[in-house]
XYZ file of C-alpha atoms in Angstrom:
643
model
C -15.258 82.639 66.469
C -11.500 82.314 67.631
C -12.626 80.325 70.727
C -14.892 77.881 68.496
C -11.875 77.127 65.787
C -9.534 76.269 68.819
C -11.869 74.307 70.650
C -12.783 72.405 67.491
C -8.411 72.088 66.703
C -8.186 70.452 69.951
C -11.061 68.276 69.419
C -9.512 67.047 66.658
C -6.173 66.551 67.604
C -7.346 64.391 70.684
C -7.896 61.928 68.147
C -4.663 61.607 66.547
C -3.320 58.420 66.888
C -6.364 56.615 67.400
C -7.746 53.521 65.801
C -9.433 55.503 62.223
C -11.802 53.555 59.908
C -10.887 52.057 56.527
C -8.654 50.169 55.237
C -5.314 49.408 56.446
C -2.219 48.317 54.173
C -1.455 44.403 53.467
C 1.144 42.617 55.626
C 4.986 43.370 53.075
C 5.427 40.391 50.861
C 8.120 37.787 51.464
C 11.781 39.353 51.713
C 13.780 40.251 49.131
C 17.490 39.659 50.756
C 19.294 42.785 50.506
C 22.847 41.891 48.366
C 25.670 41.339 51.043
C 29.218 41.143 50.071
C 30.339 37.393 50.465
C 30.847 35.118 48.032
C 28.040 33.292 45.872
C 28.397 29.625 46.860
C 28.883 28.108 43.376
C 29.197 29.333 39.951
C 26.574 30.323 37.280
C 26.371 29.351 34.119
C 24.725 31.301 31.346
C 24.575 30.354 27.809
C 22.870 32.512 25.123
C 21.612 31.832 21.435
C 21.184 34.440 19.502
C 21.025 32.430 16.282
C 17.280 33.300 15.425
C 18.295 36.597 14.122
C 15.090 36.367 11.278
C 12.920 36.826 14.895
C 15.011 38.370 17.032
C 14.785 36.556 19.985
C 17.606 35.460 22.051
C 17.236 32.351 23.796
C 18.774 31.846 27.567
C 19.291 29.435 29.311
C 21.185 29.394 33.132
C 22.338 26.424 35.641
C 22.086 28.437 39.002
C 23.746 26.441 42.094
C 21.726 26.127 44.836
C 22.670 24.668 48.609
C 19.522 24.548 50.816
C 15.543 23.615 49.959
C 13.467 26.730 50.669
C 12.508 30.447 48.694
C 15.315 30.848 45.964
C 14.582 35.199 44.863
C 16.252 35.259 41.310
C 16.400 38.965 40.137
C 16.024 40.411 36.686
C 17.996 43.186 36.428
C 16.461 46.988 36.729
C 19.143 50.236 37.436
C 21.427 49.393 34.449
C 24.943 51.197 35.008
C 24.994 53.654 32.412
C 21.710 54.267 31.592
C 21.126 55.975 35.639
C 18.064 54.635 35.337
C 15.584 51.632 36.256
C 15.680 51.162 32.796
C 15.893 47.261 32.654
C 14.049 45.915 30.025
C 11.129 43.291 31.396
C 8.471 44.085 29.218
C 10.812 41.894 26.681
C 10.834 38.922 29.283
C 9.222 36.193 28.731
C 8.696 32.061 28.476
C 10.124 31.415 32.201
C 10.669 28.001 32.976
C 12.381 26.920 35.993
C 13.397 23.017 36.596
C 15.630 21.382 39.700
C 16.113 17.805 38.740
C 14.208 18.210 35.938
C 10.890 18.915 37.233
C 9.305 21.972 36.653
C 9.288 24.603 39.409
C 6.021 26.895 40.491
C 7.787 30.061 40.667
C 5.889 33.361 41.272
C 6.544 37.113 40.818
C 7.019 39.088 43.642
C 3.771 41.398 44.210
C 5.640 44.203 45.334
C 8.708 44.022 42.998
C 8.028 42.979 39.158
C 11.647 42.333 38.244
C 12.157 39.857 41.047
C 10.732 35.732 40.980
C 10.397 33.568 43.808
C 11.671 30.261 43.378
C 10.479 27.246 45.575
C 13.554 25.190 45.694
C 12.978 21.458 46.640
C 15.334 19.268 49.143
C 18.335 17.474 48.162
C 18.484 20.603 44.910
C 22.183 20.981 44.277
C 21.214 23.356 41.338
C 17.871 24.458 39.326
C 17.792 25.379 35.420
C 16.421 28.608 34.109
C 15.161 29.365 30.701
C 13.400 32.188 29.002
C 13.865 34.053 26.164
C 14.278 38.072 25.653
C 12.061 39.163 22.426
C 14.300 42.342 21.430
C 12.626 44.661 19.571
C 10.810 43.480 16.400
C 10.269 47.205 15.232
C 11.043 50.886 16.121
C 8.095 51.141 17.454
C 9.104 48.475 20.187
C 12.311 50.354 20.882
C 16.068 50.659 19.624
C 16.429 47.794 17.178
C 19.420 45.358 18.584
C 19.349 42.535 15.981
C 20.201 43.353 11.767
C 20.173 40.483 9.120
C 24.022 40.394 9.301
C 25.218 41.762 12.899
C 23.142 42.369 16.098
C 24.295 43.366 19.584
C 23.854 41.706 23.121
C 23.588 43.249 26.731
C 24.073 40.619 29.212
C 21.622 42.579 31.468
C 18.995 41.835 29.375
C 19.578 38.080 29.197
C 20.459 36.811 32.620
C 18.563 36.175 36.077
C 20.862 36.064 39.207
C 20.124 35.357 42.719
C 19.045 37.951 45.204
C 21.130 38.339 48.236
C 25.141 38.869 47.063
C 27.135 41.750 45.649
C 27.592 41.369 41.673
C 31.230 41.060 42.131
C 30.788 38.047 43.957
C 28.576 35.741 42.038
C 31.170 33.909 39.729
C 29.648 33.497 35.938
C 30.849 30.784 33.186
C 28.983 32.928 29.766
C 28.776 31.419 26.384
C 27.033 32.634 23.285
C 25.709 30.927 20.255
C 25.719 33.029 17.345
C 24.343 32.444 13.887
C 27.233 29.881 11.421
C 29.702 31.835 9.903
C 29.072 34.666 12.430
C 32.098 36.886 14.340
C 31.898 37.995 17.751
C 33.624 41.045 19.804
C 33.291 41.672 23.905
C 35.906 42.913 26.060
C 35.462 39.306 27.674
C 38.444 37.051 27.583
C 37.796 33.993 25.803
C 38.280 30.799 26.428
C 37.289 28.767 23.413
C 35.161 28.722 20.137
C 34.300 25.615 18.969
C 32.071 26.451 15.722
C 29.697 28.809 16.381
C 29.954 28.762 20.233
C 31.949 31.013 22.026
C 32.726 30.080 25.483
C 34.320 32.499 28.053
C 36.504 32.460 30.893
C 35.380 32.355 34.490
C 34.349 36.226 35.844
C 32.266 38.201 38.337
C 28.879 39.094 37.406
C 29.788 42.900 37.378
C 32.448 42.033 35.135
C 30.221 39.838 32.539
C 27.500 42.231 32.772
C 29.702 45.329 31.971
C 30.835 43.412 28.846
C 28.423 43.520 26.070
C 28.950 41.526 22.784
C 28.649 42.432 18.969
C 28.661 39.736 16.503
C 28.107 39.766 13.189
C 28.540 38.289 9.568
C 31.033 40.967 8.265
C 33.599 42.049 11.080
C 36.986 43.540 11.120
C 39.012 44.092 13.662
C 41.486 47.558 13.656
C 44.604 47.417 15.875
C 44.538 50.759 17.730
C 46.868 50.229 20.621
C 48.456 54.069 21.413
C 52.753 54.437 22.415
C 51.761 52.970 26.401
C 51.129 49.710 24.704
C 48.339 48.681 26.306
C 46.020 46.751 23.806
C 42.949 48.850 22.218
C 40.696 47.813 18.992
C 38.490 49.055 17.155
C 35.826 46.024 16.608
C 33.699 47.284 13.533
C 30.778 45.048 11.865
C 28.782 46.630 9.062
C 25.790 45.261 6.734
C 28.163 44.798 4.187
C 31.210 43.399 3.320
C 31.992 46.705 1.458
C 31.378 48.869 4.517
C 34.293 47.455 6.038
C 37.387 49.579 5.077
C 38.269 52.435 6.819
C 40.867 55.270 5.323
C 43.996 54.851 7.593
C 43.888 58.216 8.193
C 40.503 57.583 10.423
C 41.778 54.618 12.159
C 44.882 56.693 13.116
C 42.386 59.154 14.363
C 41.064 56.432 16.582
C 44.305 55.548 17.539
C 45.164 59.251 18.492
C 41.691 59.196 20.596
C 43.331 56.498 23.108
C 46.794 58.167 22.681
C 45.587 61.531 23.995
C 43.021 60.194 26.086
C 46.080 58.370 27.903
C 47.752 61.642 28.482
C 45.641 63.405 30.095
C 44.410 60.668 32.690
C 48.363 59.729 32.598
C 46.956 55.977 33.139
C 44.273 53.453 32.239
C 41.815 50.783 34.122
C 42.225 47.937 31.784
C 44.207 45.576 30.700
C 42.511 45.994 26.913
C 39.868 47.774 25.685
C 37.507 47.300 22.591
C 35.409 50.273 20.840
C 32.659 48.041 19.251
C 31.558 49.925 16.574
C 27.935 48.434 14.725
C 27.512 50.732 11.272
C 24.156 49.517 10.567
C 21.142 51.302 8.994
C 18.736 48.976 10.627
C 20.690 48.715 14.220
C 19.935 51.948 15.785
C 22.239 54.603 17.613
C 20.257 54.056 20.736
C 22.622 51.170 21.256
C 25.522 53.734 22.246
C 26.571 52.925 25.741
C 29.677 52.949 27.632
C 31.386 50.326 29.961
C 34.664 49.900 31.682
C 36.816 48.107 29.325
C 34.527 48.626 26.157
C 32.221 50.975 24.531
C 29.274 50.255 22.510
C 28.787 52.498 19.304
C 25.690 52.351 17.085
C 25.937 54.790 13.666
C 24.857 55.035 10.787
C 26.771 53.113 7.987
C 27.962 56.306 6.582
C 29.959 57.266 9.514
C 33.166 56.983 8.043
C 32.673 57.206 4.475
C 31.422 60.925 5.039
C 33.510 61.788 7.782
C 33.982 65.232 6.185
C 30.561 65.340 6.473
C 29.675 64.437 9.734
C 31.532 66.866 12.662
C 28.606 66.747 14.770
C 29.082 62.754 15.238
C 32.714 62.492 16.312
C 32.705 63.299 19.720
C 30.700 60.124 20.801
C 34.181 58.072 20.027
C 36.161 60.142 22.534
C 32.739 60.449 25.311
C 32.427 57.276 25.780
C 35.895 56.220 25.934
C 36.597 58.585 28.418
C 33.774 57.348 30.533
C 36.594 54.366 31.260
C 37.817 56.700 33.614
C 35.054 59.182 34.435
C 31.966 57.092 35.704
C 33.691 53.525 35.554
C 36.432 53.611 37.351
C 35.822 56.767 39.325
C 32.424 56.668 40.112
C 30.384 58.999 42.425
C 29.106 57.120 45.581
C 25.731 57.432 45.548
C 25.295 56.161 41.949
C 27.968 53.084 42.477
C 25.082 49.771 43.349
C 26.025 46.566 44.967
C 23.811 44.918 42.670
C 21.315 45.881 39.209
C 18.481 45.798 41.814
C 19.430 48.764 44.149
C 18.259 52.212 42.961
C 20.727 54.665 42.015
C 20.684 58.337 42.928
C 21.975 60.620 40.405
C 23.330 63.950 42.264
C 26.709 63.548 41.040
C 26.258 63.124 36.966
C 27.711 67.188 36.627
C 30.946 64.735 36.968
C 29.964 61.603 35.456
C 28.066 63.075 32.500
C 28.989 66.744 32.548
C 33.002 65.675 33.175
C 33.245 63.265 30.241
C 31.559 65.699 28.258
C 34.051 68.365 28.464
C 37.147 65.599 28.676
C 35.400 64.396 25.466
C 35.352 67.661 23.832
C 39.033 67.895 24.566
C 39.719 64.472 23.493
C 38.144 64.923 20.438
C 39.913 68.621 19.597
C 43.041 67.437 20.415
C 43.351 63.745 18.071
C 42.398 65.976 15.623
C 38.904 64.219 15.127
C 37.728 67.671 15.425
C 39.732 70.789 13.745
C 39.562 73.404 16.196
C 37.197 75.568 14.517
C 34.590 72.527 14.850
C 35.679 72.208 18.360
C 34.625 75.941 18.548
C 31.320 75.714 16.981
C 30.615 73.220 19.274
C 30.997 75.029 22.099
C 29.078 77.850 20.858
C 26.089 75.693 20.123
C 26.784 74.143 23.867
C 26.795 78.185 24.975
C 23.933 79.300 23.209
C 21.637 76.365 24.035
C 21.902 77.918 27.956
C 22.266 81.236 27.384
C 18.623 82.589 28.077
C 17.268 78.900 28.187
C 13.496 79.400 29.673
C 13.967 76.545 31.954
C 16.500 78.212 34.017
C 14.441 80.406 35.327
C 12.631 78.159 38.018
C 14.524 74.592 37.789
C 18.264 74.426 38.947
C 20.911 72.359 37.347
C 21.037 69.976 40.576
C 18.041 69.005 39.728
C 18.168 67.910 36.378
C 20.572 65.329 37.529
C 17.380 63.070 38.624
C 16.031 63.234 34.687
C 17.191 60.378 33.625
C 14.871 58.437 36.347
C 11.746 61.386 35.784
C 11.881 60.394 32.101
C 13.802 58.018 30.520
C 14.131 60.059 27.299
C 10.865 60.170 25.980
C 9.279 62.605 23.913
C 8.557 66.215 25.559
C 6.120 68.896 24.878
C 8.305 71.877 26.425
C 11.377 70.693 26.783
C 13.200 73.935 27.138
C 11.021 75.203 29.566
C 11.174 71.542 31.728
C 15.003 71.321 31.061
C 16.332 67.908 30.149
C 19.566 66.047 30.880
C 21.695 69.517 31.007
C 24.002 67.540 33.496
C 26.190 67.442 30.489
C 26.339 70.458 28.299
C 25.866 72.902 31.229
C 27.918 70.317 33.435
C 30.838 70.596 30.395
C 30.580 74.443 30.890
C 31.062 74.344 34.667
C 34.175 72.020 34.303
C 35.488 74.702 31.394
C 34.489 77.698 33.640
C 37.038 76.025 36.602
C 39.684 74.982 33.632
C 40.140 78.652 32.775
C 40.109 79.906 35.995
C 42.856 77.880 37.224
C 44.772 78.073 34.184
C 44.172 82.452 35.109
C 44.932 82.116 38.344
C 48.117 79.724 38.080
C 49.825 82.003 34.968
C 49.332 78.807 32.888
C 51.041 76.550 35.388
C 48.101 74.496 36.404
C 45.290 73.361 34.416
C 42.159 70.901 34.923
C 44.320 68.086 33.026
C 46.143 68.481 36.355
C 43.032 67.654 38.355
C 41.874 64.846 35.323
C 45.289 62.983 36.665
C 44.792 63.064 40.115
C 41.433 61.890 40.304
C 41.023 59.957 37.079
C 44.446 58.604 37.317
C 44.954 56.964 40.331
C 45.815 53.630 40.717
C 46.679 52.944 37.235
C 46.134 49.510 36.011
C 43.737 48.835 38.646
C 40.174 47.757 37.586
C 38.210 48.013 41.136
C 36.149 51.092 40.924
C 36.652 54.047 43.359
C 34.259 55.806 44.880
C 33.554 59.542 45.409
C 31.802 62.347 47.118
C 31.183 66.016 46.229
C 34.061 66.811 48.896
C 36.025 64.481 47.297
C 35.804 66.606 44.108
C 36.515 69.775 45.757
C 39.622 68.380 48.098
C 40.989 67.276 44.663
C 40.447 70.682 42.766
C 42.203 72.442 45.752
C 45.150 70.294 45.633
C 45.210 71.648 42.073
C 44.191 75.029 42.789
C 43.307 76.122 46.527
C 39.918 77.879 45.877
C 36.708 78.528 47.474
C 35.542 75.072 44.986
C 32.665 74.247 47.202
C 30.715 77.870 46.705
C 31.938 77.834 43.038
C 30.418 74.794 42.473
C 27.133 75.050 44.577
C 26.237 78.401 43.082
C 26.406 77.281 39.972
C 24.891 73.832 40.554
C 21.711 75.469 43.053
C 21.202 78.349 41.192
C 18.806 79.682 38.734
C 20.988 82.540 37.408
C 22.064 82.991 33.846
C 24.508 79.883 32.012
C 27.870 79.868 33.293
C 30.040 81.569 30.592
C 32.529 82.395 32.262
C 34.808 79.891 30.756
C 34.359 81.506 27.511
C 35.093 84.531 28.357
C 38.178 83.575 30.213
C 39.220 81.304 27.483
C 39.346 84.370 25.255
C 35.809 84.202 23.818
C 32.394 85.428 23.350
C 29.222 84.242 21.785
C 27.611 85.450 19.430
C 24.879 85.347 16.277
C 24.861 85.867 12.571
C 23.073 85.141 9.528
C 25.175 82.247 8.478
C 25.448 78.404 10.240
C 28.410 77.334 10.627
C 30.176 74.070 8.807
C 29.422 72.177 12.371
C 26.021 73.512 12.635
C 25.352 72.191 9.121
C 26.014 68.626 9.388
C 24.048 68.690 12.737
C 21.142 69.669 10.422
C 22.128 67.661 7.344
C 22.750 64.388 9.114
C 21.590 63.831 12.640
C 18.339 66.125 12.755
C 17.677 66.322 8.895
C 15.644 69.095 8.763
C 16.155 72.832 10.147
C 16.537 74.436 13.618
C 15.339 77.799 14.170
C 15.974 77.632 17.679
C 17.172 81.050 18.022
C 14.827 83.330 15.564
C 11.298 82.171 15.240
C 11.577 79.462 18.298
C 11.142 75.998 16.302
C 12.833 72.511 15.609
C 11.573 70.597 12.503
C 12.066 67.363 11.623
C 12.479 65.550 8.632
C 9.090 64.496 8.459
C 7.956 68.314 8.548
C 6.815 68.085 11.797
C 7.306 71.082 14.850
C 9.882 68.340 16.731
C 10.438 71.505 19.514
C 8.822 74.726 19.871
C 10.659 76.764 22.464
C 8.831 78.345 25.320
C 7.639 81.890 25.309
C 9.449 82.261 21.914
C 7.994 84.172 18.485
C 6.517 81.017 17.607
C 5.184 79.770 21.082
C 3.908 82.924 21.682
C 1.526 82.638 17.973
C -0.064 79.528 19.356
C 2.320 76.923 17.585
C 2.729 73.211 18.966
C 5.127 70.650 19.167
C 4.037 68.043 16.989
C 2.051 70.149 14.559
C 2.762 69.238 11.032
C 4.042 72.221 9.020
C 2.121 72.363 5.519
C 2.780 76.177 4.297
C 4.963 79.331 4.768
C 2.838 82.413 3.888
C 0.498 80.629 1.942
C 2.689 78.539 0.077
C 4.127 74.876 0.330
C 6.355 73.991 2.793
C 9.972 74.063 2.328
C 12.788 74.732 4.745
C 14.474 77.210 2.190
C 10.785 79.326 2.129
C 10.731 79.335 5.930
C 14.650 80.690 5.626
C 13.540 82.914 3.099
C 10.695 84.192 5.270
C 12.609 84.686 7.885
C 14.603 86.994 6.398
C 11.857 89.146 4.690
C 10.061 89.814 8.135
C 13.663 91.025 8.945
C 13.472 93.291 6.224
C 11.899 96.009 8.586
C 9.776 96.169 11.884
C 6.710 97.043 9.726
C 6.754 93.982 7.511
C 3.841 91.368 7.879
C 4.366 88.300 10.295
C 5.946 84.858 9.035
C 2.102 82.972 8.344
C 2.575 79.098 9.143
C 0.202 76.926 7.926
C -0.220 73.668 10.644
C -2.370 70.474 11.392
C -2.873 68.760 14.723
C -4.295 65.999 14.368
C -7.261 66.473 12.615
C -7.272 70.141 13.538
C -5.841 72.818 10.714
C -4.622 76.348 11.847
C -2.676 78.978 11.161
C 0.130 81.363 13.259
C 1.284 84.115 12.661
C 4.847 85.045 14.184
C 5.795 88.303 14.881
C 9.718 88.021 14.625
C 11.758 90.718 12.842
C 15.067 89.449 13.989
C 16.149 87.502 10.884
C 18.514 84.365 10.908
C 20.817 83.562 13.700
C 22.976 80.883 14.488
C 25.185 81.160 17.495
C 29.046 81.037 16.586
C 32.308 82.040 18.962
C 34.102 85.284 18.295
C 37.630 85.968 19.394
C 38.199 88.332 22.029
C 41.533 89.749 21.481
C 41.746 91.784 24.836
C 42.083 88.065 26.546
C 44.434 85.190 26.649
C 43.176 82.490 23.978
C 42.951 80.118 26.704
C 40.818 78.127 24.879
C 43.012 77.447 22.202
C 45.226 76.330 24.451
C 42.970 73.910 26.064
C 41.991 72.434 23.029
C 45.817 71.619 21.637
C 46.944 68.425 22.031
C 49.205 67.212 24.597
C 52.506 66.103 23.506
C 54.123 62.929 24.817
């Protein structure tokens, strides 16, 4: 038997390499030129109107210089900076006419590559004319909705083509945008004119234009939030109403203490003004959120301010994307920085981009005072206990959750705590606290990370270029903080599939734990952004506002009864649905280990059944107790940073 398998291997093997039958793969399309960094011969021109706000469709139209007859490849864009994604949005593309001289132009989509368009430019060309429109979404059900009756916002990497071939930052753009009579508009973009309702803008690089979204809208005001350096900084809200407008000084100071502390701890800044464009708009979504070097984006709800005291659990976004000016704009990790929108990205680094900003947010946002500390706190416990005994750990690494954004582009999940989603920045914010504390231990106090945020962050102040960066890069600049084994602290933590790293709270002077009660911060994460109830860590279950199972957690009570994520809850032991029965049933099954299981009443689909959830563990909600045998290091980090 041994001889006939080895004689047969051998048989087979002789004919690797040979001629086999079937079919054999297509000769590659025609090139796509790979972008090269020399200057675009000629300038662009791209004007926008986004006037037909009742359809939502933004009209473009581009004069593209040409120089020699032959296969022009004009690029829509895909890998959007910020998103870490091919996330560029060409199912909303559409109407493509292309003229030189005023006759029309057969182009053709590349067969390989969907976002790119071959153009056959014509002798004696000296430019061609591009129009098309981009239909933004008409409904949620589309996507994120961009335009209101009254404001609307505008990514320029939505509404451009450019030609394949050149770096971004050399292709010189002249932008304008038409907006709707009467309208306002706000982009970190200089101007150069208005005349009516056009805005015109000065000359700038493509990677400068397309980093520079616009807001416009009917009612705008503009909040002067320049902090002691004196570098300019606004806050550029527009609202549905004219009433929505005012903000309590007290808030806009709050802003204005965001960029002041914000400046001391990088101890410098990349622009030479920067604009947080704020849209509070029930019908413009916060799916618009998105951050960019001298701006941020900001979608909310129009209620952000006017229930501030409400709304803890919001805050932070200010202060995260903000500091992304510095963390991920201007400091950028190398293998995620792209010559051009059409390059993929690779994500290994976003435990700095994402999981840096986060906890440089968090501090940002404790120490304006945006946050008290005690919602600072409950933050971090919720960011503790959403790790702590997560299921996911158990087989997927942190590492590799840096690729999610590219696996799925944030939709919907059945198990997503057993899958693991975008932890890059909540476990990422706990690594960064973990080597805060232990410097601050090691050093007596003397050193801290703010010390590394400076000499990383806050190099080259003033300059806009962005610098690249490398893992080692990271660790030579936490040893000139701290000289540390930083490459095995980081790569066991990062590779690893032990339990969350809580170090940092303990070090800081903390530990987690549960009770009965959620805390104020806990609340309006309930109340306001997930309206309805979280039951994470009893029973095993998120539920939306709609009633629906929005998470069931893996191998918890209620996973472990047979419920499922999108199951509509109808009744708690037998009754009705409400979220105070399922709180009150909770806590009767915790009256003793005899009592009967928590009976949920669901339908899936069509399909109507019932659990039954063994769970005699009553309420808990994760909170941060003080450890009085440690430092409060923590407090200290969170304190903010005097002049």
């Amino acid at each position: 038997m041994r001889l006939a398998f080895a004689s047969a291997t051998l048989i087979a093997l002789a004919g690797v390499g040979a001629a086999s039958p079937g079919p054999q793969p297509l000769a590659p399309t025609a090139a796509i030129p790979s972008p090269r960094d020399e200057p675009y011969p000629g300038t662009l021109r791209i004007a926008i109107d986004v006037s037909d706000v009742t359809r939502r469709i933004y009209r473009v139209h581009e004069d593209i210089p040409v120089r020699q007859a032959g296969d022009l490849v004009l690029l829509y864009p895909r890998w959007l900076p910020g998103t870490h994604a091919p996330e560029g949005a060409i199912d909303r593309f559409a109407g493509l006419v292309v003229q030189a001289n005023h006759v029309a132009l057969a182009w053709t989509r590349d067969a390989a590559d969907v976002y790119a368009f071959h153009v056959p430019v014509p002798a004696g060309a000296r430019s061609i004319a591009v129009d098309f429109q981009y239909l933004s979404p008409a409904s949620h059900e589309v996507g994120a909705q961009q335009v209101a009756r009254d404001l609307l916002v505008m990514d320029w990497v939505d509404v451009m083509l450019y030609p394949a071939g050149y770096f971004t930052r050399q292709i010189s753009v002249d932008a304008s945008v038409r907006v709707p009579d009467g309208w306002h508009v706000a982009t970190a973009l200089e101007i150069a004119s208005t005349q009516g309702a056009v805005t015109t803008f000065k000359t700038a690089p493509l990677e400068t234009v397309g980093d520079s979204p616009v807001h416009a809208g009917r009612y705008a005001k503009r909040y002067d939030v320049t902090a002691s350096d004196g570098t300019p900084a606004a806050l550029d809200l527009m609202t549905d109403r004219a009433d929505q407008l005012a903000i309590a000084p007290e808030l806009v100071e709050r802003v204005r203490a965001i960029v002041e502390q914000a400046t001391r701890l990088f101890g410098s800044h990349h622009y030479n003004h920067y604009d947080f464009l704020l849209a509070l708009s029930d019908e413009v979504g916060e799916n618009t959120t998105l951050e960019h070097h001298r701006s941020a984006e900001y979608g909310e709800t129009v209620d952000f301010f006017a229930d501030w005291d409400k709304t803890p659990a919001f805050r932070d976004v200010l202060a995260h994307e903000y500091v992304h000016s510095w963390d991920g704009k201007f400091r950028r990790p190398a293998d995620l920085w792209t010559p051009n929108y059409n390059v993929a990205m690779r994500n290994s680094l976003l435990w700095v981009y994402e999981g840096g900003t986060q906890y440089f947010g968090y501090l940002v946002s404790a120490r304006s005072g945006c946050w008290t500390k005690q919602q600072a706190l409950d933050q971090w416990a919720i960011t503790a206990a959403s790790l702590d005994g997560q299921p996911g750990r158990t087989w997927r690494p942190l590492q590799d959750t840096t690729n999610d954004e590219i696996i799925n582009p944030r939709r919907p999940m059945s198990w997503p705590s057993w899958q693991r989603f975008e932890e890059y920045y909540t476990e990422g914010a706990l690594i960064w606290l973990d080597a805060d504390t232990l410097i601050r231990e090691k050093t007596g106090g003397a050193k801290s990370l703010d010390d590394f945020a400076r000499a990383f962050f806050g190099i080259d102040n003033g300059s806009f270029t962005p610098e690249v960066y490398t893992f080692d890069d990271v660790v030579k600049a936490l040893n000139g903080v701290y000289a540390y084994d930083w490459a095995t602290f980081l790569r066991t933590r990062l590779d690893g599939t032990r339990g969350a790293p809580l170090d940092g709270i303990k070090r800081g002077g903390y530990h987690l734990a549960f009770d009965a009660k959620p805390s104020e911060y806990w609340q309006s994460y309930e109340d306001k952004r997930l309206k309805g109830v979280d039951h994470t860590y009893s029973i095993g279950v998120v539920i939306d506002k709609d009633n629906l199972l929005a998470q069931v957690v893996w191998d918890s009570p209620a996973a472990k009864a047979g419920a499922l994520a999108g199951s509509k809850v109808l009744a708690v032991d037998g009754i009705a649905f409400e979220p105070a029965r399922l709180k009150a049933a909770i806590v009767r099954a915790a009256s003793s280990a005899k009592a009967d299981p928590i009976e949920l009443l669901l339908q899936n689909g069509e399909r109507f059944f019932t659990v039954r959830i063994q769970y005699h563990g009553g309420l808990r909600y994760p909170h941060l107790v003080r450890d009085p045998a440690q430092p409060a290091l923590l407090d200290a980090i969170l304190a903010a940073r005097p002049s």
